[in-house]
């Protein structure tokens, strides 16, 4: 946080420690708010669904003390929970979302409600898709790790082929749940499933897996 008093407080948030260390996402957020004058900077590293954000509380306190405006790059980085947005509004701190600076408090409240609804629907569809895959006998989760040996004398190729079938079935289940390629990749990474090359999933990697049939 800058030590000089400013009329703006910049609130930046990343969802993982790795993102915080590497700066992934931070530069994009800084660019989004670069149109505004420099301000004190507060960086949060945590989940968008959590409400206990110490850096945001510090930013709000700073704004109240210095009559400053809170600026965030995107609404979904501030909160995906409509109750949390309500709490922010009740703090009486003026805030601006850089991606929609002309938005009114009502607009922001509606956007937050839509984000919360989308997150809820994704969760429901994901569970339904995975449940359908499980009914088909697919074992989901970290057990797909191809580094783990199985009993007997299976070759690495046999193990890899079986795991590929399991991963594909899981992907098919997520596709059936209506998830986008990006969200499928995120779900696979959350489950601890890696690509055949032991890498994190991306939308392109999911697309390639589907193309292989």
Short mmCIF file of C-alpha atoms in Angstrom, two decimals:
data_model
loop_
_atom_site.label_atom_id
_atom_site.label_comp_id
_atom_site.label_asym_id
_atom_site.label_seq_id
_atom_site.Cartn_x
_atom_site.Cartn_y
_atom_site.Cartn_z
CA UNK A 1 0.00 0.00 0.00
CA UNK A 2 1.28 3.48 -0.81
CA UNK A 3 2.11 5.69 2.13
CA UNK A 4 0.93 8.96 0.53
CA UNK A 5 -2.66 10.06 0.91
CA UNK A 6 -4.66 9.67 -2.29
CA UNK A 7 -8.21 10.34 -3.36
CA UNK A 8 -8.51 6.84 -4.78
CA UNK A 9 -7.96 3.37 -3.35
CA UNK A 10 -7.24 0.61 -5.87
CA UNK A 11 -8.50 -2.81 -4.81
CA UNK A 12 -6.94 -5.71 -6.71
CA UNK A 13 -7.79 -9.34 -6.15
CA UNK A 14 -6.38 -12.66 -7.33
CA UNK A 15 -7.81 -16.04 -6.41
CA UNK A 16 -4.66 -18.03 -5.59
CA UNK A 17 -1.29 -17.53 -3.90
CA UNK A 18 0.41 -18.49 -7.16
CA UNK A 19 -1.41 -15.73 -8.99
CA UNK A 20 -0.42 -13.36 -6.23
CA UNK A 21 3.24 -14.30 -6.48
CA UNK A 22 3.43 -14.37 -10.25
CA UNK A 23 1.32 -11.27 -10.67
CA UNK A 24 -1.03 -13.01 -13.11
CA UNK A 25 -4.18 -10.93 -13.33
CA UNK A 26 -2.76 -8.01 -11.37
CA UNK A 27 -1.26 -6.25 -14.40
CA UNK A 28 -4.55 -6.57 -16.28
CA UNK A 29 -6.42 -5.04 -13.35
CA UNK A 30 -3.90 -2.22 -13.04
CA UNK A 31 -4.30 -1.49 -16.74
CA UNK A 32 -8.08 -1.39 -16.36
CA UNK A 33 -7.87 1.27 -13.65
CA UNK A 34 -4.98 3.21 -15.21
CA UNK A 35 -7.43 5.85 -16.51
CA UNK A 36 -7.89 7.01 -12.94
CA UNK A 37 -5.35 8.94 -10.89
CA UNK A 38 -2.85 6.96 -8.82
CA UNK A 39 -4.09 5.77 -5.47
CA UNK A 40 -3.28 3.59 -2.51
CA UNK A 41 -3.15 -0.05 -3.56
CA UNK A 42 -4.62 -3.02 -1.72
CA UNK A 43 -4.04 -6.55 -3.05
CA UNK A 44 -6.21 -9.44 -1.86
CA UNK A 45 -5.31 -13.09 -2.49
CA UNK A 46 -8.35 -15.29 -1.92
CA UNK A 47 -11.61 -16.70 -3.26
CA UNK A 48 -14.32 -14.48 -4.70
CA UNK A 49 -16.93 -16.28 -2.60
CA UNK A 50 -15.37 -15.42 0.74
CA UNK A 51 -16.48 -12.41 2.71
CA UNK A 52 -13.60 -12.16 5.20
CA UNK A 53 -11.30 -10.03 3.06
CA UNK A 54 -8.89 -8.13 5.30
CA UNK A 55 -7.44 -6.04 2.46
CA UNK A 56 -10.88 -4.88 1.38
CA UNK A 57 -11.68 -3.90 4.95
CA UNK A 58 -8.43 -1.92 5.03
CA UNK A 59 -9.34 -0.29 1.71
CA UNK A 60 -12.78 0.70 3.01
CA UNK A 61 -11.25 2.12 6.20
CA UNK A 62 -8.75 4.06 4.10
CA UNK A 63 -11.52 5.48 1.93
CA UNK A 64 -13.55 6.60 4.93
CA UNK A 65 -10.53 8.23 6.56
CA UNK A 66 -9.37 10.03 3.41
CA UNK A 67 -12.73 10.57 1.66
CA UNK A 68 -11.37 8.44 -1.15
CA UNK A 69 -13.14 6.48 -3.88
CA UNK A 70 -12.66 2.71 -4.09
CA UNK A 71 -11.85 1.46 -7.60
CA UNK A 72 -11.91 -2.15 -8.79
CA UNK A 73 -11.24 -3.49 -12.29
CA UNK A 74 -14.29 -5.76 -12.55
CA UNK A 75 -17.39 -6.33 -10.49
CA UNK A 76 -16.84 -10.10 -10.33
CA UNK A 77 -13.46 -9.48 -8.72
CA UNK A 78 -15.12 -7.50 -5.97
CA UNK A 79 -17.78 -10.05 -5.09
CA UNK A 80 -19.85 -12.84 -6.55
CA UNK A 81 -22.17 -12.68 -3.58
CA UNK A 82 -25.05 -10.21 -3.68
CA UNK A 83 -25.19 -9.99 0.12
CA UNK A 84 -21.55 -8.91 0.15
CA UNK A 85 -22.23 -6.17 -2.40
CA UNK A 86 -25.11 -4.99 -0.21
CA UNK A 87 -22.72 -4.76 2.73
CA UNK A 88 -20.30 -2.75 0.62
CA UNK A 89 -23.04 -0.33 -0.38
CA UNK A 90 -24.12 0.05 3.23
CA UNK A 91 -20.57 1.11 4.12
CA UNK A 92 -21.37 4.38 2.30
CA UNK A 93 -17.97 4.30 0.59
CA UNK A 94 -18.16 5.54 -2.99
CA UNK A 95 -16.84 2.92 -5.37
CA UNK A 96 -16.35 2.54 -9.10
CA UNK A 97 -16.12 -0.56 -11.26
CA UNK A 98 -13.66 0.29 -14.03
CA UNK A 99 -15.44 -1.97 -16.52
CA UNK A 100 -18.69 0.01 -16.10
CA UNK A 101 -17.89 3.40 -14.53
CA UNK A 102 -21.33 4.84 -15.34
CA UNK A 103 -23.19 2.10 -13.48
CA UNK A 104 -25.50 3.05 -10.64
CA UNK A 105 -25.66 1.20 -7.30
CA UNK A 106 -28.82 -0.51 -8.58
CA UNK A 107 -27.02 -1.67 -11.73
CA UNK A 108 -24.14 -3.03 -9.69
CA UNK A 109 -26.54 -4.82 -7.36
CA UNK A 110 -28.28 -6.47 -10.33
CA UNK A 111 -24.95 -7.49 -11.88
CA UNK A 112 -23.85 -9.05 -8.60
CA UNK A 113 -27.14 -10.94 -8.36
CA UNK A 114 -26.65 -12.27 -11.88
CA UNK A 115 -23.08 -13.34 -11.09
CA UNK A 116 -24.28 -15.15 -7.97
CA UNK A 117 -27.04 -16.89 -9.94
CA UNK A 118 -24.59 -17.96 -12.65
CA UNK A 119 -22.20 -19.41 -10.05
CA UNK A 120 -25.09 -21.32 -8.48
CA UNK A 121 -26.25 -22.72 -11.83
CA UNK A 122 -22.72 -23.77 -12.79
CA UNK A 123 -22.47 -25.68 -9.52
CA UNK A 124 -25.80 -27.43 -10.14
CA UNK A 125 -24.94 -28.34 -13.75
CA UNK A 126 -21.48 -29.54 -12.80
CA UNK A 127 -22.83 -31.82 -10.07
CA UNK A 128 -25.46 -33.19 -12.46
CA UNK A 129 -22.89 -33.90 -15.16
CA UNK A 130 -20.47 -35.58 -12.77
CA UNK A 131 -23.30 -37.61 -11.23
CA UNK A 132 -24.26 -38.84 -14.70
CA UNK A 133 -20.65 -39.82 -15.37
CA UNK A 134 -20.49 -41.65 -12.04
CA UNK A 135 -23.63 -43.62 -12.90
CA UNK A 136 -21.82 -44.81 -16.01
CA UNK A 137 -19.12 -46.23 -13.76
CA UNK A 138 -16.56 -43.48 -14.21
CA UNK A 139 -14.28 -42.90 -11.23
CA UNK A 140 -13.73 -39.17 -10.86
CA UNK A 141 -11.10 -37.07 -9.19
CA UNK A 142 -7.43 -37.40 -8.37
CA UNK A 143 -7.47 -41.16 -8.88
CA UNK A 144 -6.98 -40.32 -12.56
CA UNK A 145 -3.32 -39.43 -11.91
CA UNK A 146 -1.36 -41.45 -14.42
CA UNK A 147 1.70 -41.60 -12.18
CA UNK A 148 -0.04 -44.03 -9.84
CA UNK A 149 0.62 -47.67 -10.60
CA UNK A 150 -2.15 -50.25 -10.54
CA UNK A 151 -1.99 -53.80 -9.31
CA UNK A 152 -0.82 -56.47 -11.72
CA UNK A 153 1.52 -56.05 -14.63
CA UNK A 154 -0.19 -53.33 -16.62
CA UNK A 155 2.11 -51.35 -18.85
CA UNK A 156 2.30 -47.58 -18.65
CA UNK A 157 0.44 -47.51 -21.94
CA UNK A 158 -2.42 -49.57 -20.47
CA UNK A 159 -2.67 -47.25 -17.48
CA UNK A 160 -2.52 -44.16 -19.67
CA UNK A 161 -5.26 -45.49 -21.94
CA UNK A 162 -7.56 -46.26 -19.01
CA UNK A 163 -6.98 -42.85 -17.50
CA UNK A 164 -7.61 -41.19 -20.86
CA UNK A 165 -10.98 -42.93 -21.03
CA UNK A 166 -11.85 -41.75 -17.52
CA UNK A 167 -10.81 -38.18 -18.26
CA UNK A 168 -12.77 -38.14 -21.51
CA UNK A 169 -15.87 -39.46 -19.72
CA UNK A 170 -15.53 -36.72 -17.13
CA UNK A 171 -15.17 -34.09 -19.85
CA UNK A 172 -18.23 -35.49 -21.62
CA UNK A 173 -20.17 -35.21 -18.37
CA UNK A 174 -19.16 -31.57 -17.98
CA UNK A 175 -20.07 -30.87 -21.60
CA UNK A 176 -23.48 -32.43 -20.96
CA UNK A 177 -23.81 -30.14 -17.95
CA UNK A 178 -23.54 -27.18 -20.32
CA UNK A 179 -20.19 -25.84 -19.18
CA UNK A 180 -17.97 -23.86 -21.54
CA UNK A 181 -14.48 -25.08 -22.47
CA UNK A 182 -12.95 -22.59 -20.05
CA UNK A 183 -15.18 -23.68 -17.18
CA UNK A 184 -14.55 -27.35 -17.94
CA UNK A 185 -10.82 -26.70 -17.72
CA UNK A 186 -11.29 -24.90 -14.40
CA UNK A 187 -13.37 -27.77 -13.01
CA UNK A 188 -10.80 -30.39 -14.04
CA UNK A 189 -8.04 -28.38 -12.38
CA UNK A 190 -10.14 -28.05 -9.23
CA UNK A 191 -10.59 -31.83 -9.18
CA UNK A 192 -6.84 -32.31 -9.36
CA UNK A 193 -6.98 -33.89 -12.82
CA UNK A 194 -4.01 -33.17 -15.06
CA UNK A 195 -3.55 -33.45 -18.81
CA UNK A 196 -1.63 -36.42 -20.25
CA UNK A 197 1.45 -34.17 -20.11
CA UNK A 198 0.91 -33.49 -16.40
CA UNK A 199 -0.07 -29.89 -17.06
CA UNK A 200 -3.00 -27.75 -15.99
CA UNK A 201 -6.04 -27.83 -18.22
CA UNK A 202 -6.84 -24.90 -20.50
CA UNK A 203 -9.80 -24.30 -22.79
CA UNK A 204 -7.61 -25.25 -25.76
CA UNK A 205 -6.49 -28.47 -24.08
CA UNK A 206 -10.13 -29.43 -23.48
CA UNK A 207 -10.95 -28.62 -27.11
CA UNK A 208 -8.06 -30.82 -28.27
CA UNK A 209 -9.22 -33.68 -26.03
CA UNK A 210 -12.72 -33.50 -27.49
CA UNK A 211 -11.34 -33.39 -31.03
CA UNK A 212 -9.38 -36.60 -30.42
CA UNK A 213 -12.68 -38.42 -29.88
#
